[in-house]
PDB file of C-alpha atoms in Angstrom:
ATOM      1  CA  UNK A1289     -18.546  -0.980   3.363  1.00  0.00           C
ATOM      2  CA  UNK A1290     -18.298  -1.022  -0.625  1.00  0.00           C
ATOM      3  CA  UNK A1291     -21.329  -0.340  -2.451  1.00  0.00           C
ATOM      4  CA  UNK A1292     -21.857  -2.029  -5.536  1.00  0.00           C
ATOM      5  CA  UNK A1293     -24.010  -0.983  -8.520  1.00  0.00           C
ATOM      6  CA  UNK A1294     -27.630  -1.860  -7.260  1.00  0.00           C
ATOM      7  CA  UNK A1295     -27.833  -2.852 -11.129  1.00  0.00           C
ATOM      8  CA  UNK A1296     -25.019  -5.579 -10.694  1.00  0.00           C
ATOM      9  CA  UNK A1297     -27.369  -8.303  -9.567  1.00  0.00           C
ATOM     10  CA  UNK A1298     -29.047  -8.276 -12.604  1.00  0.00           C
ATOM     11  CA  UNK A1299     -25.855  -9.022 -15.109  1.00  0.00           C
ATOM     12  CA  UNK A1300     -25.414 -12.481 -15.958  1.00  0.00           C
ATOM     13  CA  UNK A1301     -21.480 -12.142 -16.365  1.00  0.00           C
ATOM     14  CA  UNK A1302     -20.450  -8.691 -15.405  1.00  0.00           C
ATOM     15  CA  UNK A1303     -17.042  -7.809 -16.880  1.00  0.00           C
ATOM     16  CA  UNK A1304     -15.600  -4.810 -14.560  1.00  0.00           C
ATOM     17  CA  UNK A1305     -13.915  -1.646 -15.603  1.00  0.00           C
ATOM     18  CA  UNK A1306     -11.640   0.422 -13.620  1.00  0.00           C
ATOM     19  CA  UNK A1307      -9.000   2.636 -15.588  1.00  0.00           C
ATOM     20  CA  UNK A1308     -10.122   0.832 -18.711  1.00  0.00           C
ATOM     21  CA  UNK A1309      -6.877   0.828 -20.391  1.00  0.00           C
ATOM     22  CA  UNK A1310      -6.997  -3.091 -20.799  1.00  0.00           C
ATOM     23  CA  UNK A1311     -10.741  -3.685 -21.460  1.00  0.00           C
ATOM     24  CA  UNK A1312     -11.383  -0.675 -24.089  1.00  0.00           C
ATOM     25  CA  UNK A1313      -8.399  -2.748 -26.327  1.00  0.00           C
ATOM     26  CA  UNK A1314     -10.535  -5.584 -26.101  1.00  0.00           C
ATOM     27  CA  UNK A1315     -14.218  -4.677 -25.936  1.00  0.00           C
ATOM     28  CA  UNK A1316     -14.733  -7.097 -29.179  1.00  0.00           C
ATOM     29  CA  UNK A1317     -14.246  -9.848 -26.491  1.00  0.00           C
ATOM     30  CA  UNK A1318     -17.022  -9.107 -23.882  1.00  0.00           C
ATOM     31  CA  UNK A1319     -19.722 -10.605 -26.003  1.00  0.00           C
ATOM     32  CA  UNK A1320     -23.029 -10.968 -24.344  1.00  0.00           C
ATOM     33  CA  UNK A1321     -21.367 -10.207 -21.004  1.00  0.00           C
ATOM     34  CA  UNK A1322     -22.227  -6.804 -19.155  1.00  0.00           C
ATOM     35  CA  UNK A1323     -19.032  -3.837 -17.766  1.00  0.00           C
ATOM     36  CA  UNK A1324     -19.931  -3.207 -14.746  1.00  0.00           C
ATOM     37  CA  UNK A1325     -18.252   0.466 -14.283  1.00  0.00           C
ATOM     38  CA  UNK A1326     -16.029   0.772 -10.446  1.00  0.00           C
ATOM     39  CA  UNK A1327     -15.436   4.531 -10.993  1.00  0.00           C
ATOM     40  CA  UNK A1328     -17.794   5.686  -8.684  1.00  0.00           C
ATOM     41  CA  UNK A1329     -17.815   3.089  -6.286  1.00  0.00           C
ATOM     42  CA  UNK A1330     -16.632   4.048  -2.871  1.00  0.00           C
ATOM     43  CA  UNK A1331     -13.754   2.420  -0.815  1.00  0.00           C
ATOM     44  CA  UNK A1332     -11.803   1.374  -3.307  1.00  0.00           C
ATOM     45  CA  UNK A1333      -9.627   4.623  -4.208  1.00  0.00           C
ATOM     46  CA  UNK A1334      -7.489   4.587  -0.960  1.00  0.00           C
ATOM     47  CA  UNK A1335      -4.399   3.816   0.592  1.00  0.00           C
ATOM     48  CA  UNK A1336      -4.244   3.684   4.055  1.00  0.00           C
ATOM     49  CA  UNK A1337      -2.012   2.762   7.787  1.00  0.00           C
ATOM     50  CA  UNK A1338      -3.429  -0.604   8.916  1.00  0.00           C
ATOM     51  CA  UNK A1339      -2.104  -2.365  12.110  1.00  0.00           C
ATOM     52  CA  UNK A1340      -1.667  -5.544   9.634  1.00  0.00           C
ATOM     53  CA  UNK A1341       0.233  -3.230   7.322  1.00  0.00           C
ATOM     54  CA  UNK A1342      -0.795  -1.032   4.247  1.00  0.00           C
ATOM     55  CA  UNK A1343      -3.700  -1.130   2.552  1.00  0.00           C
ATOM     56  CA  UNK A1344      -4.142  -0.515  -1.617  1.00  0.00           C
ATOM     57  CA  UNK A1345      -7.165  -0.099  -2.736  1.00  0.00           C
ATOM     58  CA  UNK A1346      -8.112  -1.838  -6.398  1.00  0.00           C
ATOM     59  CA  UNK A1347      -8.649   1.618  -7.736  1.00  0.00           C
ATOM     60  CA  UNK A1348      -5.977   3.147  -6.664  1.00  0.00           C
ATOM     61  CA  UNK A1349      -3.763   4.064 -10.175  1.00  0.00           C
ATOM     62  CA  UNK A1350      -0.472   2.799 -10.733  1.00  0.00           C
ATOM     63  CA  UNK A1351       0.948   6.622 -10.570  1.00  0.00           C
ATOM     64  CA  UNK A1352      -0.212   7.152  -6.967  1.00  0.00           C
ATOM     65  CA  UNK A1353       1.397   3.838  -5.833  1.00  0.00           C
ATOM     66  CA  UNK A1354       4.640   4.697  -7.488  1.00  0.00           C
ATOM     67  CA  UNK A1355       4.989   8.501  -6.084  1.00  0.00           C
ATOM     68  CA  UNK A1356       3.146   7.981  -2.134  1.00  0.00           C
ATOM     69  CA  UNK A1357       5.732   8.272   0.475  1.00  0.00           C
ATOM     70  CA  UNK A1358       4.587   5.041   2.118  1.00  0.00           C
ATOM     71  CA  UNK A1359       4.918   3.062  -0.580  1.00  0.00           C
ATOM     72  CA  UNK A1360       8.953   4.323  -1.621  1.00  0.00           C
ATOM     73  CA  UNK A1361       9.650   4.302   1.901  1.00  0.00           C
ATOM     74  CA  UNK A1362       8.301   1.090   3.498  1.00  0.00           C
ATOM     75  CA  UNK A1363       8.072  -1.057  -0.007  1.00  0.00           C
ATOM     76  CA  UNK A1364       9.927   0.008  -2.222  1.00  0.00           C
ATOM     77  CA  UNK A1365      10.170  -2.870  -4.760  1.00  0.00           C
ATOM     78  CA  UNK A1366       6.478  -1.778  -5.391  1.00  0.00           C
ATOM     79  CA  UNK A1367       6.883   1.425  -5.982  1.00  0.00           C
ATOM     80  CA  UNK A1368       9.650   0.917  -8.409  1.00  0.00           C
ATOM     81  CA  UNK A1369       7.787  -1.438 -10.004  1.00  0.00           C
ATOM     82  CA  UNK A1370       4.795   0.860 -10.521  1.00  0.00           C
ATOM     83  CA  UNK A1371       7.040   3.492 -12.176  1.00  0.00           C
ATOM     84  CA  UNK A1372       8.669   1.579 -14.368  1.00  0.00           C
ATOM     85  CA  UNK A1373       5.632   0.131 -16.168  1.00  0.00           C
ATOM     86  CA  UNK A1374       4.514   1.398 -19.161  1.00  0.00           C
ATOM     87  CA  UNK A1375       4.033   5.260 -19.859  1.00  0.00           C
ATOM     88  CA  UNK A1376       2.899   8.206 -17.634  1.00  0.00           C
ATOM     89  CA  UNK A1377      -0.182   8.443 -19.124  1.00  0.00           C
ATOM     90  CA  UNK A1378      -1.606   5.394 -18.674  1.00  0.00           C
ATOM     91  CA  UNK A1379       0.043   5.236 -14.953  1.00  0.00           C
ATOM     92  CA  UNK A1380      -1.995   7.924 -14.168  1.00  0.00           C
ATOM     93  CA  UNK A1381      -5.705   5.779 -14.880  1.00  0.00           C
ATOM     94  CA  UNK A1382      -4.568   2.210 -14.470  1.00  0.00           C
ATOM     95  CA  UNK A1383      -5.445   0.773 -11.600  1.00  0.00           C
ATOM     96  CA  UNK A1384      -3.767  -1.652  -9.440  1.00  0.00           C
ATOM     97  CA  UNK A1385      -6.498  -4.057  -9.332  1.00  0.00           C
ATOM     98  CA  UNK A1386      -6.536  -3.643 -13.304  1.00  0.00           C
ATOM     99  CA  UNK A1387      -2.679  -4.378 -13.669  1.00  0.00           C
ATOM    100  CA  UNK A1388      -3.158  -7.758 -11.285  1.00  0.00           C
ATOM    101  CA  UNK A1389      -5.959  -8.790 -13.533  1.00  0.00           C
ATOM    102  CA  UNK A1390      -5.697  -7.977 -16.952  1.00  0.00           C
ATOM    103  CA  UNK A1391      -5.925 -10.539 -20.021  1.00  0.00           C
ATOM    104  CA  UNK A1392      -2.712 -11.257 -21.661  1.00  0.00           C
ATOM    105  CA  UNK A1393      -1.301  -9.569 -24.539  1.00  0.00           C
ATOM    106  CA  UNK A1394      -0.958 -12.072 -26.976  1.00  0.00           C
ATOM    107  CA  UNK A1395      -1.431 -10.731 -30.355  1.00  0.00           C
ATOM    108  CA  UNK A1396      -3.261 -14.068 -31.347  1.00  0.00           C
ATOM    109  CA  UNK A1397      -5.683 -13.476 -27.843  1.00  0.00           C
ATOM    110  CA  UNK A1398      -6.548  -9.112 -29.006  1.00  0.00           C
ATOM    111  CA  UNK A1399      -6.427 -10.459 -32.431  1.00  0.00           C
ATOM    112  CA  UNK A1400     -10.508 -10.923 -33.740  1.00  0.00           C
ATOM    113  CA  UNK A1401     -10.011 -13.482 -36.301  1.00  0.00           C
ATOM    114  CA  UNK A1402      -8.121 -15.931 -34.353  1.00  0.00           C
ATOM    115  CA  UNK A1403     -10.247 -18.191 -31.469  1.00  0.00           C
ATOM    116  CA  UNK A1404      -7.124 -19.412 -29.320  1.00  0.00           C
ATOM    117  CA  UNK A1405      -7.275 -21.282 -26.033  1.00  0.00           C
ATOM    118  CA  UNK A1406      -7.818 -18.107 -23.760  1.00  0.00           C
ATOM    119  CA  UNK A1407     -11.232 -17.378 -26.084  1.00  0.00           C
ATOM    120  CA  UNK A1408     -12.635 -20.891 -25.799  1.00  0.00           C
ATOM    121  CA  UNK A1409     -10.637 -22.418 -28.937  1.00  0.00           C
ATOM    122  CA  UNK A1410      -8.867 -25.348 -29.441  1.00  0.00           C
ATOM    123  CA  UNK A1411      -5.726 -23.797 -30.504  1.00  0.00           C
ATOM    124  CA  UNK A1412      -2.556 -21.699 -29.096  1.00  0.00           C
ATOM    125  CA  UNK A1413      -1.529 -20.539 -32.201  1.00  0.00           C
ATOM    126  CA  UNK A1414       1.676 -18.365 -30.974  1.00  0.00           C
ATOM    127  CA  UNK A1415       3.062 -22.085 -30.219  1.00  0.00           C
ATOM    128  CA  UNK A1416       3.453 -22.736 -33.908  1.00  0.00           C
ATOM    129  CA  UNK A1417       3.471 -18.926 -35.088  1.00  0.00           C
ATOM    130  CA  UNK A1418       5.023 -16.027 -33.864  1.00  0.00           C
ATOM    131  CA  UNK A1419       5.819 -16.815 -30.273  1.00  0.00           C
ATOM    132  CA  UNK A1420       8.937 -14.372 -29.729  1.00  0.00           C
ATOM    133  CA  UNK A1421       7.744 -12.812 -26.795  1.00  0.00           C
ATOM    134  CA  UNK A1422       6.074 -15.439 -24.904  1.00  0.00           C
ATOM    135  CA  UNK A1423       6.709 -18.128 -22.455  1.00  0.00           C
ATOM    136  CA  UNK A1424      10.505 -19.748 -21.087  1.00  0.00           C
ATOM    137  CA  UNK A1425       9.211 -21.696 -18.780  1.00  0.00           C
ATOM    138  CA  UNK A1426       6.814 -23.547 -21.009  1.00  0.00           C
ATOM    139  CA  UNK A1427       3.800 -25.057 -18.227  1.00  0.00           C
ATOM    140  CA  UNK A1428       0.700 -24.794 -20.168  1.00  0.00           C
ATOM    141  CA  UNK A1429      -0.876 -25.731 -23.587  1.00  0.00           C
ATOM    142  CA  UNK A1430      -0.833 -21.374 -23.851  1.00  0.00           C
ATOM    143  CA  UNK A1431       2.091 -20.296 -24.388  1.00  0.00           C
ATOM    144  CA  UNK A1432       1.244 -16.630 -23.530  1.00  0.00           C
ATOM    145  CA  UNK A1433       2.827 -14.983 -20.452  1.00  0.00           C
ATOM    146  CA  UNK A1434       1.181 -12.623 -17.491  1.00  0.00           C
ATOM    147  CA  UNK A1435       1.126  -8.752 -18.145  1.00  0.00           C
ATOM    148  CA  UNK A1436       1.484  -7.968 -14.387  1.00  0.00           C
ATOM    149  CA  UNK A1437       4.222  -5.928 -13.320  1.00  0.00           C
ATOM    150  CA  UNK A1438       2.869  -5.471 -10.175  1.00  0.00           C
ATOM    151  CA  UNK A1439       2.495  -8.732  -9.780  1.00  0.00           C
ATOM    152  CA  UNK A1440       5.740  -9.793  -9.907  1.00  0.00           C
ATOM    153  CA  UNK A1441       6.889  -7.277  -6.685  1.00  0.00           C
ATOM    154  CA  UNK A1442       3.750  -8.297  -4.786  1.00  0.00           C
ATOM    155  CA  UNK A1443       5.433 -11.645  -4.592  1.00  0.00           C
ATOM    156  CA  UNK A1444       8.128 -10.696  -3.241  1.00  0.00           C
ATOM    157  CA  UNK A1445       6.327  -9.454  -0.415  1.00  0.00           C
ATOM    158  CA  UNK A1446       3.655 -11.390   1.637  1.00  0.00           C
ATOM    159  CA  UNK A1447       0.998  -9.844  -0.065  1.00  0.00           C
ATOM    160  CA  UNK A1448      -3.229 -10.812   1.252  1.00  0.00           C
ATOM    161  CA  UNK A1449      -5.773 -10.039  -1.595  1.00  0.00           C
ATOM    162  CA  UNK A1450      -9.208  -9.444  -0.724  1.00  0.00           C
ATOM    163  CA  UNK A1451     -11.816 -10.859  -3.203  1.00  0.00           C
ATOM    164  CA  UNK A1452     -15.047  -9.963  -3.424  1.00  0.00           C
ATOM    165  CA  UNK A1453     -17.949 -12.317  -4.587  1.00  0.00           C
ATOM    166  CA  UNK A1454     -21.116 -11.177  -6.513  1.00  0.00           C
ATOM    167  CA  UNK A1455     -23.571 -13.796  -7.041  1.00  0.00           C
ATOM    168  CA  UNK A1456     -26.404 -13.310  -9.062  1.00  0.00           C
ATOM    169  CA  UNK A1457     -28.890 -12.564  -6.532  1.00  0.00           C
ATOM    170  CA  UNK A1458     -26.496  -8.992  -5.900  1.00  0.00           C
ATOM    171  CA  UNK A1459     -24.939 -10.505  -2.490  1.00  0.00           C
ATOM    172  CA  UNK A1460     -21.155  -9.437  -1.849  1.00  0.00           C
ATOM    173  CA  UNK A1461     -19.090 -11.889   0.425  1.00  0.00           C
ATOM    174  CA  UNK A1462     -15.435 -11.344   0.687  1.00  0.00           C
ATOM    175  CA  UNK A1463     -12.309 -13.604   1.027  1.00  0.00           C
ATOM    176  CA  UNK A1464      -8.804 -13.471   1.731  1.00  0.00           C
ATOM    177  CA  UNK A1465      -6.410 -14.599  -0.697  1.00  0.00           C
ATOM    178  CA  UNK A1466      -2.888 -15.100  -0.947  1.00  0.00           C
ATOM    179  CA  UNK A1467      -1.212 -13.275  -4.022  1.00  0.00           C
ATOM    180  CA  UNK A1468      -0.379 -17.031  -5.755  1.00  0.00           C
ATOM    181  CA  UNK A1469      -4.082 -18.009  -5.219  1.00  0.00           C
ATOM    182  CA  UNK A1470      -5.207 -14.381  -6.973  1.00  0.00           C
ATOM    183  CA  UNK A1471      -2.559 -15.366  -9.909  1.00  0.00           C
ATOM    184  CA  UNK A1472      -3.284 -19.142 -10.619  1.00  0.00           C
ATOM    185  CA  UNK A1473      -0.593 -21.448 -11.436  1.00  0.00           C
ATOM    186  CA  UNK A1474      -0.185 -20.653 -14.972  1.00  0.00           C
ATOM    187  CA  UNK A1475      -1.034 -23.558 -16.145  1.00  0.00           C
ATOM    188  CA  UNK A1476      -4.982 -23.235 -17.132  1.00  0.00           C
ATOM    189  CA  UNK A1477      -4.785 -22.114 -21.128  1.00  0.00           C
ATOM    190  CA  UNK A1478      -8.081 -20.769 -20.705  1.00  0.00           C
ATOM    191  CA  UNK A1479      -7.754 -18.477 -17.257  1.00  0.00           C
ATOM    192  CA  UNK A1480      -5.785 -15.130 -17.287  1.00  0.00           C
ATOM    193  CA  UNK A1481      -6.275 -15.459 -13.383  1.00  0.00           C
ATOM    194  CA  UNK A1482      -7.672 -17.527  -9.908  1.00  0.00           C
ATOM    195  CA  UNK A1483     -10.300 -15.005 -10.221  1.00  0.00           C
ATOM    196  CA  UNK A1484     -14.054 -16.981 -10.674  1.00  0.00           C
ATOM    197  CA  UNK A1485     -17.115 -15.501 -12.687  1.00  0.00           C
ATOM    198  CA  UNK A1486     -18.527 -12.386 -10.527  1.00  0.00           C
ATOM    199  CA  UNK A1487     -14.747 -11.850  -8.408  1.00  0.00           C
ATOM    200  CA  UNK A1488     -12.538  -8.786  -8.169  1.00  0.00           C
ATOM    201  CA  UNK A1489     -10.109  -7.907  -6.269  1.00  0.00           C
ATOM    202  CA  UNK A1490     -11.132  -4.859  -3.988  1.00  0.00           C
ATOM    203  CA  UNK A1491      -7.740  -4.381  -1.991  1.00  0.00           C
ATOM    204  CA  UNK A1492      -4.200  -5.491  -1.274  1.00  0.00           C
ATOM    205  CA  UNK A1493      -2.797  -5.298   2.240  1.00  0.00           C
ATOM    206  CA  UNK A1494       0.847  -5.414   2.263  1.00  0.00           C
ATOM    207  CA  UNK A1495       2.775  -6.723   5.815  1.00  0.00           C
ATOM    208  CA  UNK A1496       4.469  -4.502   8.015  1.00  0.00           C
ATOM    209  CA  UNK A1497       7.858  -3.062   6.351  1.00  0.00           C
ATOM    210  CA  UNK A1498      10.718  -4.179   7.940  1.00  0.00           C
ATOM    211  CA  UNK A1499      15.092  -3.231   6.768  1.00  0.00           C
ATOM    212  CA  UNK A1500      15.210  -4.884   3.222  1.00  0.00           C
ATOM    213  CA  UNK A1501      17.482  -3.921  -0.126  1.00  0.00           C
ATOM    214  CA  UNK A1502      15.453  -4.249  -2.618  1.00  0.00           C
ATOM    215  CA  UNK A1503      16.169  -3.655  -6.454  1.00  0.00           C
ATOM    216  CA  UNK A1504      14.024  -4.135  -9.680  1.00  0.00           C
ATOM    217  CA  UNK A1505      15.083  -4.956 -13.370  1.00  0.00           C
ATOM    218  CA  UNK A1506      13.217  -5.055 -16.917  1.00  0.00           C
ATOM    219  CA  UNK A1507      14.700  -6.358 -20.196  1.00  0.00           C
ATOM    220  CA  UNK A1508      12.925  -4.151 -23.309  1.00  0.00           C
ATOM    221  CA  UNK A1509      13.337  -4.164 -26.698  1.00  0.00           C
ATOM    222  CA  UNK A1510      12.961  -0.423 -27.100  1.00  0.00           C
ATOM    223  CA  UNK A1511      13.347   2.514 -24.256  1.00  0.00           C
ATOM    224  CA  UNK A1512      10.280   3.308 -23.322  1.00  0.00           C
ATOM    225  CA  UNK A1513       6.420   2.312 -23.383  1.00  0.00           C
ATOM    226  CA  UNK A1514       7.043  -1.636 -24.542  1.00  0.00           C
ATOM    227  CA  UNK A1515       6.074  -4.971 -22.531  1.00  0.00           C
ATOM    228  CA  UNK A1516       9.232  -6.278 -20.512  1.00  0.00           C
ATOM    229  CA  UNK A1517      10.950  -9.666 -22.039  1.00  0.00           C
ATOM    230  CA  UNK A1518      12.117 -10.277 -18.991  1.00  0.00           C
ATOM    231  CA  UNK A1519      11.618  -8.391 -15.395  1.00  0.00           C
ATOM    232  CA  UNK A1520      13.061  -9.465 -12.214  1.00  0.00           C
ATOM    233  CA  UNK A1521      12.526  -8.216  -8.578  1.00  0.00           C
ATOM    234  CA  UNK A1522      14.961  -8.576  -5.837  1.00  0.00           C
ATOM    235  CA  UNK A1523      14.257  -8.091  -2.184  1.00  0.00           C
ATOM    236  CA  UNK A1524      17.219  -8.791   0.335  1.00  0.00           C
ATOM    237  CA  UNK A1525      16.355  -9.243   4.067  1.00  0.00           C
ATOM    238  CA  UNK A1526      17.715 -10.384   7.225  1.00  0.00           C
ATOM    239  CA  UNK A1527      14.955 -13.625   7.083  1.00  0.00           C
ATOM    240  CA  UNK A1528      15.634 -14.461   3.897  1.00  0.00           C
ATOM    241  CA  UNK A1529      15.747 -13.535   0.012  1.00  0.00           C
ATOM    242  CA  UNK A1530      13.127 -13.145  -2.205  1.00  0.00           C
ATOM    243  CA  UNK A1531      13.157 -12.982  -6.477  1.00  0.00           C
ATOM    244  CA  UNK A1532      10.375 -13.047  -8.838  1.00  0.00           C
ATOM    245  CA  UNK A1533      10.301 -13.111 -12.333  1.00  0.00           C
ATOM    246  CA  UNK A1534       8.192 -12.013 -14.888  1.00  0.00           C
ATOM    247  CA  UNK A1535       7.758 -11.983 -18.733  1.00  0.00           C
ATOM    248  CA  UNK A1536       8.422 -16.155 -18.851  1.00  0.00           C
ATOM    249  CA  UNK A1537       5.858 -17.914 -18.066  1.00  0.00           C
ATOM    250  CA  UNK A1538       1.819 -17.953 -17.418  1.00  0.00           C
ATOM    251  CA  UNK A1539       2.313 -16.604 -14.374  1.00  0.00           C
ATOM    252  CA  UNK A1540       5.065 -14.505 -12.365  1.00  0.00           C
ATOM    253  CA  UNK A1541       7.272 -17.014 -10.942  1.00  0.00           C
ATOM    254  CA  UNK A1542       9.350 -16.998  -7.811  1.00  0.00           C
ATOM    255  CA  UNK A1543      12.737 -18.257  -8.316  1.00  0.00           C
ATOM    256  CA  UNK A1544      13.564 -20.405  -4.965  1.00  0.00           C
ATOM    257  CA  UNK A1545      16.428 -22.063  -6.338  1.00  0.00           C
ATOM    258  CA  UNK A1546      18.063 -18.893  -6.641  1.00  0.00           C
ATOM    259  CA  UNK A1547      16.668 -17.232  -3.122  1.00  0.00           C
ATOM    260  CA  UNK A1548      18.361 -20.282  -1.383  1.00  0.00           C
ATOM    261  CA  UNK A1549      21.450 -19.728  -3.233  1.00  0.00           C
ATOM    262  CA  UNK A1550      21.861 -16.024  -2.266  1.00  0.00           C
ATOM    263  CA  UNK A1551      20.610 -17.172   1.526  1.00  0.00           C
ATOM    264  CA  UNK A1552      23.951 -19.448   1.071  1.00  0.00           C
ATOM    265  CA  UNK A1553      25.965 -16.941   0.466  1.00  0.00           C
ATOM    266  CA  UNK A1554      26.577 -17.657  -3.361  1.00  0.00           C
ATOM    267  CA  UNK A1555      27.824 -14.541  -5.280  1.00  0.00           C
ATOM    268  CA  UNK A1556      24.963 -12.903  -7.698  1.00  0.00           C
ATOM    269  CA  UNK A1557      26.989 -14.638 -10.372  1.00  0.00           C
ATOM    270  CA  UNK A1558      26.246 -17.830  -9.316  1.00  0.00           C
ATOM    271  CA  UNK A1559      23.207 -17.549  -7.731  1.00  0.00           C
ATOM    272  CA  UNK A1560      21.942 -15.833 -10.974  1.00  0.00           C
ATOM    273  CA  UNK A1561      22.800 -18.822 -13.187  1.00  0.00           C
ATOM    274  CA  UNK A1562      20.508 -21.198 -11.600  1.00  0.00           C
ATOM    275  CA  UNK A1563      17.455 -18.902 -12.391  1.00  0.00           C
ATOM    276  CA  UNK A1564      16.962 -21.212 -15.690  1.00  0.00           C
ATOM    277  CA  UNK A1565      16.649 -24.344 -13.693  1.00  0.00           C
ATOM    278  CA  UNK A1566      13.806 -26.735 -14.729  1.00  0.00           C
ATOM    279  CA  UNK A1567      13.088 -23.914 -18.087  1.00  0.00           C
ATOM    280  CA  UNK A1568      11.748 -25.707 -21.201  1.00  0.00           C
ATOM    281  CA  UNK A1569      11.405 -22.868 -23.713  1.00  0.00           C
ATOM    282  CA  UNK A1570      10.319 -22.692 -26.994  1.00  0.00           C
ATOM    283  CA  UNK A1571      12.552 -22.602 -30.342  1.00  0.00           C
ATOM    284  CA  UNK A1572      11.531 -18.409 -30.598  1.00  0.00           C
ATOM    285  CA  UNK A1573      12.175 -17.966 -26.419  1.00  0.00           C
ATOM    286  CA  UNK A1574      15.661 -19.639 -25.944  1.00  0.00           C
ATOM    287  CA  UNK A1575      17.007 -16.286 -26.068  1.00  0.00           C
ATOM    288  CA  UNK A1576      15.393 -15.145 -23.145  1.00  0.00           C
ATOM    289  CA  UNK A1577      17.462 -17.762 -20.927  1.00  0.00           C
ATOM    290  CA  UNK A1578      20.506 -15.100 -21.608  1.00  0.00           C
ATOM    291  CA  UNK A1579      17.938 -12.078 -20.491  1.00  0.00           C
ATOM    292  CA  UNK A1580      17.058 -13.272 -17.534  1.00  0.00           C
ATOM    293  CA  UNK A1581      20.372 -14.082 -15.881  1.00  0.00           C
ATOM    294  CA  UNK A1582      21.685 -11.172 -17.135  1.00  0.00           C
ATOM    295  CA  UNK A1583      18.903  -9.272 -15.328  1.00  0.00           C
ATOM    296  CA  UNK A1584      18.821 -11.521 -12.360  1.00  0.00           C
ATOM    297  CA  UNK A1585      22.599 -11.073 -11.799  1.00  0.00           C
ATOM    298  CA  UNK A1586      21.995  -7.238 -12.369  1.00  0.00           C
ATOM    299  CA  UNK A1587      18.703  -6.943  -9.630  1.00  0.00           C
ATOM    300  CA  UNK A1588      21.151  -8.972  -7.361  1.00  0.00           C
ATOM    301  CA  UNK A1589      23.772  -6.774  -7.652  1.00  0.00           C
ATOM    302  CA  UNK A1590      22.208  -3.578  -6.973  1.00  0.00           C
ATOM    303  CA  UNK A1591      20.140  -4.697  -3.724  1.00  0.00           C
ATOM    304  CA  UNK A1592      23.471  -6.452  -2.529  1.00  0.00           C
TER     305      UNK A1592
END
């Protein structure tokens, strides 16, 4: 059993901290709401052999994911995904839960003097300003796009989330969520997630492994430490592909346009070009339609 803060059912709005290394960049943005600290709360540190599969726990850091046997072995989109992301300093304190829900990284969002959609305003202002690194699939009145690496290989598996619930009275109920219903649709300018006032996520159970090729790819504009333009993972299996995108839209997207084109036995060439179907980007994003088939083609091609 997890055991909250007795404190918790006092806070109004409790913001929670894990690693920290999203909130602490944007403490100006708490307001009136209170950080609920998950350091020291038990169960939630552990990965762990389940008959269902494997389970993460929401504290678990980003480092431990990417190095434990299980994880390179059984899922290996995951782990490559984990060590690819960011530096290995701040893998080693964020958390998993932390990577699936942190706020985006708009400049206009961390910026103080600008009150954009996300922060209750009226206003994306990266839509008419500097919107280089946002959104190619353009589904929302934000044009901001999800920071979750993780994210984007925990689609490509059958991944169940489970959310707990603090109401204000201090009582914890927990659901079962599907990794899309954890994400949102992308299309809510002011959510950076499904997740409701008083939720976090607490764990991640991934499905049994079973024989896949799986390969992950991320588009920078400098070698190390910098927020993917474009990142693509690739898992090949006997029941089907699976590809998910990230970097273009509101929310990691899976491409099934180009899943039922490799499943068709299309080459990665072709099946690659059809991963811009239905895009409506921006003047500043066009470029990124080149990005990711070039990094579609590539994921293809090395999981082939």
């Amino acid at each position: 059993m997890i055991r909250f803060p007795t404190a918790l059912a006092a806070c109004r709005a409790p913001v929670f901290r894990a690693g920290g290394t999203d909130l602490m960049e944007r403490l100006g943005h708490v307001g009136e709401s209170e950080i609920v600290d998950l350091r020291d709360v038990a169960g939630l540190s552990e990965i762990a052999d389940l008959p269902q599969g494997l389970h993460i726990g929401a504290r678990v850091t980003v480092a431990a994911v990417a190095r434990d046997n299980r994880v390179t072995t059984g899922w290996s989109l995951l782990a490559k995904a984990a060590g690819a992301l960011a530096t290995p300093e701040i893998r080693a304190v964020a958390t998993v839960g932390g990577n699936l829900a942190q706020h985006t990284r708009c400049s206009y969002y961390r910026h103080p003097d600008f009150l954009c959609l996300k922060r209750g305003g009226d206003a994306c202002f990266a839509r008419t300003g500097d919107a280089v690194l946002h959104a190619y699939f353009d589904r929302s009145p934000c044009v901001s796009v999800h920071a979750s690496t993780l994210a984007v290989a925990l689609l490509c598996y059958d991944t169940v989330v489970e959310v707990a619930t603090i109401s204000q009275e201090g009582n914890v109920s927990y659901t079962l969520r599907s990794m899309p219903e954890v994400l949102g649709d992308g299309t809510q300018a002011s959510a950076h997630n499904g997740l409701g006032l008083g939720e976090l996520i607490t764990s991640l159970v991934l499905p049994p492994s079973i024989a896949e090729r799986c390969a992950y790819e991320r588009v920078i504009s400098r070698a190390r430490a910098e927020w993917p333009l474009v990142e693509v993972g690739v898992c090949l299996r006997t029941e089907g592909a699976r590809v998910a995108v990230g970097g273009v839209a509101g929310v990691p997207l899976r491409l099934p346009m180009v899943e039922a084109a490799v499943d068709a036995g299309d080459t990665p060439e072709q099946a690659a070009a059809l991963a811009v179907s239905g895009a409506s980007p921006l003047a500043a994003t066009a470029y990124k339609g080149t990005l990711l088939v070039a990094a579609v083609r590539s994921a293809l091609e090395a999981a082939w």
